[in-house]
Coordinates of C-alpha atoms in Angstrom, one line a residue:
Chain A
M214 CA 3.9 4.8 -30.8
K215 CA 5.9 3.3 -32.9
F216 CA 9.0 0.6 -32.3
G217 CA 11.2 1.3 -35.4
I218 CA 11.9 -1.6 -36.0
P219 CA 10.1 -1.9 -39.9
K220 CA 8.2 -5.0 -40.7
L221 CA 7.3 -5.0 -36.3
D222 CA 5.7 -1.6 -36.6
E223 CA 4.1 -2.8 -40.6
L224 CA 2.5 -5.7 -38.6
L225 CA 1.4 -4.7 -35.7
G226 CA 0.3 -0.9 -36.9
E227 CA 0.4 2.0 -35.1
I228 CA 0.1 1.1 -30.9
P229 CA -2.8 3.8 -29.5
E230 CA -2.0 5.1 -25.8
G231 CA -3.1 2.6 -23.4
S232 CA -2.4 -0.4 -24.9
V233 CA -0.7 -3.6 -24.0
V234 CA 2.1 -5.1 -25.3
L235 CA 3.1 -8.2 -24.1
I236 CA 6.2 -10.0 -25.4
E237 CA 5.7 -13.7 -24.7
T238 CA 10.4 -15.2 -24.6
L239 CA 12.8 -17.2 -23.5
G240 CA 14.7 -15.5 -21.3
N241 CA 16.6 -11.6 -21.7
L242 CA 15.8 -12.2 -25.7
G243 CA 14.1 -9.3 -27.0
E244 CA 15.0 -7.2 -24.7
E245 CA 16.5 -5.7 -27.7
I246 CA 12.9 -4.7 -29.0
V247 CA 11.3 -3.0 -25.4
I248 CA 15.3 -1.2 -25.5
E249 CA 14.2 -0.1 -30.0
A250 CA 10.8 1.3 -28.6
L251 CA 12.1 3.1 -26.2
K252 CA 15.1 5.0 -27.8
E253 CA 12.2 6.1 -30.5
N254 CA 10.5 7.3 -27.9
S255 CA 13.2 8.5 -25.6
D256 CA 11.6 11.6 -24.6
K257 CA 8.5 9.7 -22.6
S258 CA 9.7 7.0 -21.4
I259 CA 10.3 5.7 -18.1
A260 CA 11.6 1.8 -17.8
F261 CA 10.7 -0.3 -14.9
V262 CA 14.0 -2.7 -14.5
T263 CA 15.9 -4.6 -12.9
K264 CA 19.3 -2.8 -11.0
R265 CA 21.0 -4.7 -14.4
L266 CA 19.5 -3.4 -16.6
K267 CA 19.6 -0.2 -15.3
E268 CA 23.4 -0.8 -16.2
E269 CA 23.7 -1.9 -19.5
L270 CA 20.7 1.2 -20.9
E271 CA 22.4 3.8 -18.7
K272 CA 26.1 2.9 -21.5
I273 CA 23.2 3.5 -24.7
P274 CA 22.9 7.9 -25.4
E275 CA 19.9 7.6 -27.2
L276 CA 18.6 6.8 -23.1
K277 CA 20.2 9.3 -21.7
N278 CA 16.9 11.2 -20.8
M279 CA 15.3 7.7 -19.7
K280 CA 13.4 7.6 -16.5
Y281 CA 14.7 4.1 -13.8
I282 CA 12.1 2.8 -11.6
V283 CA 14.7 0.1 -10.2
F284 CA 13.5 -2.6 -8.7
G285 CA 14.9 -4.4 -5.5
E286 CA 15.8 0.2 -4.4
D287 CA 12.8 2.0 -5.4
F288 CA 10.8 -0.7 -4.1
A289 CA 10.8 -4.5 -1.8
P290 CA 9.2 -7.3 -4.8
Q291 CA 6.8 -7.8 -2.2
E292 CA 5.6 -4.7 -2.2
L293 CA 4.2 -4.5 -5.8
F294 CA 1.2 -2.0 -4.6
K295 CA 4.2 0.5 -5.1
I296 CA 4.4 -0.6 -8.2
T297 CA 1.6 0.6 -9.1
N298 CA 1.1 3.8 -7.1
K299 CA 4.5 4.7 -9.0
L300 CA 2.8 3.5 -12.6
R301 CA -0.7 5.8 -12.0
Q302 CA 2.0 9.0 -11.2
I303 CA 2.5 9.1 -14.7
L304 CA 2.1 11.2 -16.8
S305 CA -0.3 10.3 -20.3
G306 CA 1.6 9.7 -23.6
Y307 CA 4.8 8.0 -21.5
L308 CA 5.8 4.9 -23.3
V309 CA 7.1 2.3 -20.2
G310 CA 8.6 -0.5 -20.0
L311 CA 8.3 -2.9 -17.7
F312 CA 11.6 -5.7 -17.3
F313 CA 10.7 -7.5 -14.5
L314 CA 8.3 -9.7 -14.4
Q315 CA 10.3 -12.9 -14.2
P316 CA 11.7 -11.3 -10.7
L317 CA 8.7 -10.5 -9.5
L318 CA 8.0 -14.5 -10.7
V319 CA 10.5 -16.2 -7.9
F320 CA 8.5 -14.4 -5.7
H321 CA 5.1 -14.3 -6.3
P322 CA 2.9 -16.7 -7.7
Q323 CA 1.7 -17.1 -10.4
E324 CA -1.4 -15.5 -10.0
T325 CA -0.2 -13.2 -7.9
V326 CA 1.7 -11.3 -10.7
Y327 CA -1.3 -11.7 -13.2
K328 CA -3.3 -9.7 -10.8
F329 CA -0.8 -7.4 -10.9
F330 CA -0.1 -7.7 -14.0
S331 CA -4.2 -7.5 -15.0
E332 CA -4.1 -3.4 -12.4
V333 CA -1.1 -2.0 -14.3
S334 CA -2.7 -3.0 -17.8
S335 CA -6.2 -1.5 -16.0
I336 CA -4.0 1.9 -15.1
T337 CA -2.5 2.2 -18.6
H338 CA -5.0 1.7 -20.6
D339 CA -6.5 4.2 -17.9
N340 CA -4.1 7.2 -17.7
K341 CA -2.9 7.2 -21.6
L342 CA 0.2 4.6 -21.6
V343 CA 1.6 2.4 -24.1
L344 CA 2.6 0.1 -21.7
I345 CA 5.0 -2.6 -23.6
A346 CA 6.2 -6.1 -20.7
I347 CA 8.6 -8.4 -21.2
L348 CA 7.2 -12.9 -20.1
D349 CA 9.5 -15.3 -20.4
K350 CA 7.0 -17.7 -21.4
R351 CA 8.6 -20.5 -19.1
L352 CA 7.9 -20.0 -15.7
V353 CA 3.2 -19.2 -16.1
D354 CA 2.1 -22.0 -17.1
E355 CA -0.5 -22.0 -20.7
R356 CA -4.0 -21.5 -18.2
T357 CA -2.5 -18.2 -15.9
L358 CA -0.3 -17.1 -20.2
A359 CA -4.1 -17.2 -21.8
M360 CA -4.9 -14.4 -18.7
F361 CA -1.2 -12.3 -19.2
E362 CA -2.6 -12.5 -23.2
N363 CA -6.0 -12.0 -21.8
V364 CA -5.2 -8.5 -20.6
S365 CA -3.0 -7.2 -23.9
T366 CA -3.7 -5.7 -26.1
H367 CA -1.1 -6.7 -28.2
V368 CA 1.3 -10.3 -27.8
I369 CA 4.3 -10.0 -29.7
E370 CA 6.0 -14.1 -29.8
I371 CA 9.1 -15.2 -29.6
A372 CA 9.9 -18.6 -29.7
E373 CA 13.6 -20.4 -30.8
E374 CA 14.4 -23.5 -32.9
L375 CA 17.5 -25.9 -33.2
E376 CA 18.2 -27.4 -36.7
K377 CA 21.2 -29.6 -37.2
F378 CA 22.4 -26.9 -34.0
R379 CA 21.8 -23.6 -35.7
V380 CA 19.8 -21.4 -33.7
I381 CA 17.1 -20.3 -35.9
R382 CA 15.0 -17.4 -33.9
G383 CA 11.0 -16.4 -35.3
I384 CA 8.9 -13.6 -33.9
R385 CA 5.2 -13.4 -34.7
V386 CA 2.2 -11.0 -33.8
K387 CA 0.2 -13.5 -31.9
K388 CA -2.7 -10.7 -31.4
S389 CA -3.2 -7.4 -32.2
P390 CA -6.1 -5.1 -33.4
K391 CA -4.5 -6.2 -36.7
G392 CA -4.2 -9.6 -36.7
S393 CA -1.5 -11.7 -35.9
S394 CA 0.8 -13.1 -37.9
G395 CA 2.9 -15.9 -38.7
F396 CA 7.0 -16.3 -38.0
Y397 CA 9.4 -14.2 -39.3
E398 CA 13.0 -14.7 -38.3
L399 CA 14.7 -12.2 -35.6
I400 CA 17.3 -11.2 -35.8
I401 CA 19.6 -9.9 -33.1
R402 CA 23.5 -8.9 -33.6
N403 CA 25.3 -6.5 -31.7
G404 CA 22.1 -4.3 -29.6
K405 CA 20.2 -3.9 -33.1
V406 CA 16.6 -6.0 -34.4
T407 CA 16.1 -6.8 -37.2
I408 CA 13.0 -9.2 -38.8
G409 CA 13.7 -11.7 -41.5
E410 CA 11.4 -13.7 -43.9
P411 CA 9.0 -15.6 -43.1
L412 CA 9.6 -19.2 -41.4
G413 CA 8.1 -22.3 -41.9
Chain B
M134 CA -22.0 15.2 6.6
T135 CA -19.2 17.9 8.2
R136 CA -15.6 15.4 8.2
I137 CA -12.9 16.0 9.4
S138 CA -9.5 14.3 8.4
T139 CA -7.6 11.8 10.2
G140 CA -4.9 13.7 9.4
V141 CA -3.8 10.5 6.9
K142 CA -4.8 11.7 3.1
G143 CA -5.2 8.6 2.3
L144 CA -7.2 6.7 5.2
D145 CA -9.6 9.8 4.6
K146 CA -10.4 8.3 1.1
M147 CA -11.0 5.4 2.9
L148 CA -14.0 7.0 5.0
N149 CA -15.2 8.8 1.9
G150 CA -13.6 12.6 2.7
G151 CA -12.5 12.0 6.9
L152 CA -14.2 10.9 10.1
I153 CA -18.5 11.8 11.7
P154 CA -16.8 14.7 14.3
G155 CA -18.6 14.2 18.2
R156 CA -18.0 10.2 17.5
A157 CA -16.1 7.8 19.0
Y158 CA -14.2 4.9 17.0
L159 CA -12.0 2.3 17.1
V160 CA -8.0 2.2 16.0
K161 CA -7.4 -1.8 16.0
G162 CA -4.4 -3.6 15.2
G163 CA -1.4 -5.5 16.9
P164 CA 2.0 -4.0 19.1
G165 CA 3.5 -2.6 16.2
S166 CA 0.9 -2.0 13.9
G167 CA 1.2 2.1 14.3
K168 CA -1.5 2.7 16.4
T169 CA -0.5 5.0 18.3
T170 CA 1.3 7.0 15.0
L171 CA -1.9 6.8 13.4
C172 CA -3.8 8.2 17.0
I173 CA -1.1 10.8 16.9
H174 CA -2.2 12.0 13.3
F175 CA -5.4 12.7 13.6
L176 CA -4.2 14.7 17.3
M177 CA -2.0 16.5 15.4
E178 CA -4.2 17.3 12.8
G179 CA -6.3 19.3 14.7
V180 CA -3.4 21.4 16.2
K181 CA -1.8 22.5 13.1
R182 CA -6.1 23.4 12.8
G183 CA -6.1 25.0 16.0
E184 CA -7.7 22.7 18.0
K185 CA -6.8 21.9 21.2
V186 CA -6.0 17.8 22.0
L187 CA -6.1 16.0 24.4
Y188 CA -3.3 12.4 24.4
I189 CA -3.9 10.4 26.6
T190 CA -1.3 7.1 27.7
L191 CA -1.7 3.4 29.5
E192 CA 1.0 1.8 27.8
E193 CA 4.2 3.4 26.6
P194 CA 5.4 6.2 29.0
I195 CA 4.5 9.7 27.6
D196 CA 7.4 11.0 27.0
I197 CA 8.9 8.5 25.5
L198 CA 6.3 8.3 23.6
K199 CA 7.2 12.4 22.9
E200 CA 10.4 11.5 21.8
D201 CA 10.2 8.4 19.0
M202 CA 6.6 10.7 17.6
R203 CA 9.6 14.0 17.5
E204 CA 11.9 11.9 15.8
M205 CA 8.4 11.8 12.8
G206 CA 8.9 15.4 13.3
F207 CA 5.2 15.7 14.6
D208 CA 4.8 18.8 17.0
V209 CA 4.6 17.3 19.9
D210 CA 5.4 19.8 22.5
N211 CA 2.8 22.5 20.8
P212 CA 1.5 24.0 23.7
L213 CA -2.1 23.2 22.3
F214 CA -1.7 19.1 22.6
V215 CA -2.1 17.7 26.0
G216 CA -0.7 14.7 27.2
I217 CA -1.3 12.2 29.8
D218 CA 0.2 9.7 31.1
A219 CA -1.8 7.5 33.0
T220 CA 0.2 4.0 32.2
P221 CA 0.6 1.4 35.5
V222 CA 4.2 2.2 35.6
K223 CA 3.6 5.2 36.5
E224 CA 2.3 4.4 40.1
K225 CA 4.4 1.0 39.9
R226 CA 1.6 -1.3 40.0
S227 CA 3.0 -5.3 38.3
F228 CA -0.9 -5.5 36.7
F229 CA 1.1 -8.6 34.2
E230 CA 1.4 -10.2 38.0
G231 CA -2.6 -9.8 38.6
M232 CA -1.2 -8.7 41.8
H233 CA -3.3 -5.2 41.9
Y234 CA -6.8 -5.8 38.7
E235 CA -9.0 -4.4 41.2
E236 CA -7.4 -1.8 42.1
F237 CA -6.4 -0.6 37.9
A238 CA -10.6 -1.0 37.7
K239 CA -11.0 1.1 40.2
G240 CA -7.9 3.2 38.2
F241 CA -10.8 3.2 35.4
N242 CA -13.3 4.6 37.7
E243 CA -10.7 7.3 38.1
L244 CA -9.6 7.7 35.2
I245 CA -13.5 8.2 33.8
R246 CA -14.2 11.3 36.0
A247 CA -10.2 12.7 35.6
I248 CA -10.8 12.8 31.8
K249 CA -14.0 14.6 32.6
E250 CA -12.3 17.4 34.4
R251 CA -10.0 18.7 32.5
L252 CA -13.1 18.2 29.4
E253 CA -15.0 20.5 31.4
G254 CA -12.3 22.3 32.1
E255 CA -10.8 22.4 29.1
E256 CA -12.4 23.4 25.0
F257 CA -10.4 19.8 23.6
T258 CA -11.4 18.9 20.1
R259 CA -9.7 15.9 19.9
V260 CA -9.4 13.5 22.2
V261 CA -7.1 9.7 22.9
I262 CA -7.2 6.7 24.5
D263 CA -4.4 4.7 23.6
P264 CA -5.1 1.4 24.4
I265 CA -8.4 0.5 25.7
T266 CA -7.0 -3.6 25.6
M267 CA -5.1 -2.3 29.8
I268 CA -8.3 -1.6 31.5
K269 CA -10.5 -4.6 28.9
L270 CA -7.5 -6.7 31.1
T271 CA -7.4 -5.9 34.7
M272 CA -12.2 -5.6 34.3
K273 CA -12.8 -9.3 35.8
D274 CA -16.2 -9.3 34.8
E275 CA -17.5 -8.5 31.4
L276 CA -20.7 -6.9 32.2
E277 CA -18.6 -4.1 34.0
Y278 CA -15.9 -3.9 31.9
R279 CA -19.6 -3.2 29.2
R280 CA -21.2 -0.5 32.1
T281 CA -17.9 1.1 32.2
F282 CA -17.4 1.4 28.5
L283 CA -21.2 2.0 27.7
G284 CA -21.1 4.9 30.4
F285 CA -17.8 6.4 29.9
L286 CA -18.8 6.4 25.9
K287 CA -22.3 8.3 27.4
E288 CA -20.1 11.0 28.7
I289 CA -17.5 11.6 26.0
A290 CA -20.9 12.4 24.1
K291 CA -22.0 14.9 26.1
Y292 CA -18.8 16.9 26.2
N293 CA -19.2 17.1 21.5
V294 CA -15.0 15.8 21.1
T295 CA -13.8 13.6 18.6
L296 CA -12.4 10.4 20.4
L297 CA -10.0 7.0 20.0
I298 CA -9.4 4.3 21.1
T299 CA -7.0 2.0 20.3
S300 CA -6.8 -2.2 21.2
E301 CA -4.4 -5.4 20.8
I302 CA -7.2 -7.2 20.9
Y303 CA -8.4 -8.8 17.3
E304 CA -12.1 -9.5 18.5
M305 CA -15.0 -8.4 18.6
G306 CA -15.1 -7.0 21.5
I307 CA -18.3 -4.2 23.5
E308 CA -16.3 -1.6 22.1
D309 CA -16.4 -2.7 18.6
Y310 CA -20.8 -2.5 18.8
L311 CA -20.4 0.3 21.2
V312 CA -18.9 3.1 18.9
S313 CA -19.7 5.1 15.3
G314 CA -16.0 3.3 13.7
V315 CA -14.0 0.9 13.6
I316 CA -10.1 1.1 12.0
E317 CA -8.1 -1.9 11.7
L318 CA -4.4 -2.0 11.0
R319 CA -2.8 -6.0 10.2
T320 CA 0.3 -7.7 9.2
F321 CA 0.5 -10.3 6.5
E322 CA 3.7 -11.8 5.4
V323 CA 4.8 -12.1 2.0
G324 CA 8.1 -13.7 1.3
G325 CA 10.0 -13.5 4.6
K326 CA 8.6 -9.5 4.5
T327 CA 5.8 -7.6 6.3
V328 CA 2.7 -5.8 4.2
R329 CA 1.2 -3.9 6.4
G330 CA -2.4 -3.9 4.9
I331 CA -5.3 -1.0 6.9
K332 CA -9.0 -1.7 6.6
V333 CA -12.1 0.7 7.6
V334 CA -14.8 -2.3 9.2
K335 CA -17.2 -0.3 10.6
F336 CA -18.5 3.5 10.1
R337 CA -21.9 4.1 10.6
G338 CA -23.3 7.3 9.2
S339 CA -21.4 7.1 6.0
N340 CA -19.9 5.4 2.7
F341 CA -16.4 3.7 2.7
D342 CA -14.1 1.8 0.9
E343 CA -13.7 -1.6 2.6
T344 CA -11.2 -2.8 0.2
I345 CA -7.8 -3.7 3.0
R346 CA -5.1 -0.8 1.8
P347 CA -1.6 -1.4 1.5
Y348 CA 0.2 1.2 3.9
K349 CA 3.2 2.2 4.9
I350 CA 5.0 3.8 8.8
T351 CA 8.3 5.5 7.2
G352 CA 9.7 7.9 9.2
N353 CA 7.6 10.8 8.3
G354 CA 4.2 8.4 9.5
I355 CA 1.8 6.5 7.9
E356 CA 1.2 7.1 4.1
V357 CA -2.1 5.0 3.0
Y358 CA -2.2 3.6 -0.5
S359 CA -6.1 4.2 -0.9
E360 CA -5.8 3.3 -5.4
E361 CA -3.1 0.5 -4.8
T362 CA -4.4 -3.5 -3.6
I363 CA -1.7 -6.3 -1.5
L364 CA -2.4 -8.6 -4.6

């Protein structure tokens, strides 16, 4: 699997089936990266989304064949077992975008969400899927974040810094079989993701 | 070893293929946990296979029960399904006010005799008594209850039927020791919502899944998620 974002694909290499890619971010920043990957693999992709995000993704023509599993519609937030059960039924080779770790952290303690993520990782490995999950790193403590990283095969980190009222966004590969990288500038304009020059 | 299906696919997986026939099992759980529905699944699975089955209700009037089960799509009007209403309400006995304990206790012996007569007269394969709690509460003497219950199981065993008994009492009782298996239906409160879990506590003569698995009561009955866990 490839993201369809040249520099990121160069840094990560081909992502094999059974991989779990965790994007540690701030808020929803970087959703566009997952969306790029879903577009690139739209014939075999499924998104676990909130209602809001489903409405947005349905407007993207390249994602017209994508299947959705909707938080609060297809399962209640308390029924984590229904999510793992759905995931178990997805065929090998599919790309799964998991967009609702944030709302789960509102309903459950972070340890429970970690256990859920660990189960999800295990199913991804057994069923030979590729899973990309997005997590607001401010919602979990360092220990839990380390546990999330431990069950992921690839970790991408997105950070923001202020430089004289100018927001600079950076992206780096924190963990991957190819190794880690330094920060590169992350530019998101009109939904298009570009990775620029190295930072620092 | 031969197995018979409970009628709930996920539970059969937890039981390593199903129940061992010709034995007695206890289904425990609180009000609304799905004990009766589980028992009806078990009986209707027998009906599907052309077996004659017997359901004895001691609490919920049979007409209401049938109405609810029809809604879930169970074929309770099939002649292979025989339902007996043994509710004390039917005899206008107010056992909750403590007035007729003894009569009802005597009634248990009568009930055992009646069941035996049915089993002698017809070839049933699956029997459900729902719930045993009523009988237990009406018998003052624990020793007498033990003796009666044990005698009942011994009698039933002669007819080679698979028996399910339901109980609302969570504490370990004498039934837990005397039956061949115990299945517990539990509820958990998660973020203001009830999440249900099923656990096989005991299953003599077989390996079984010891994990509490989530289940749901749907419009079509009980669905057990035998591969999932309650996180």
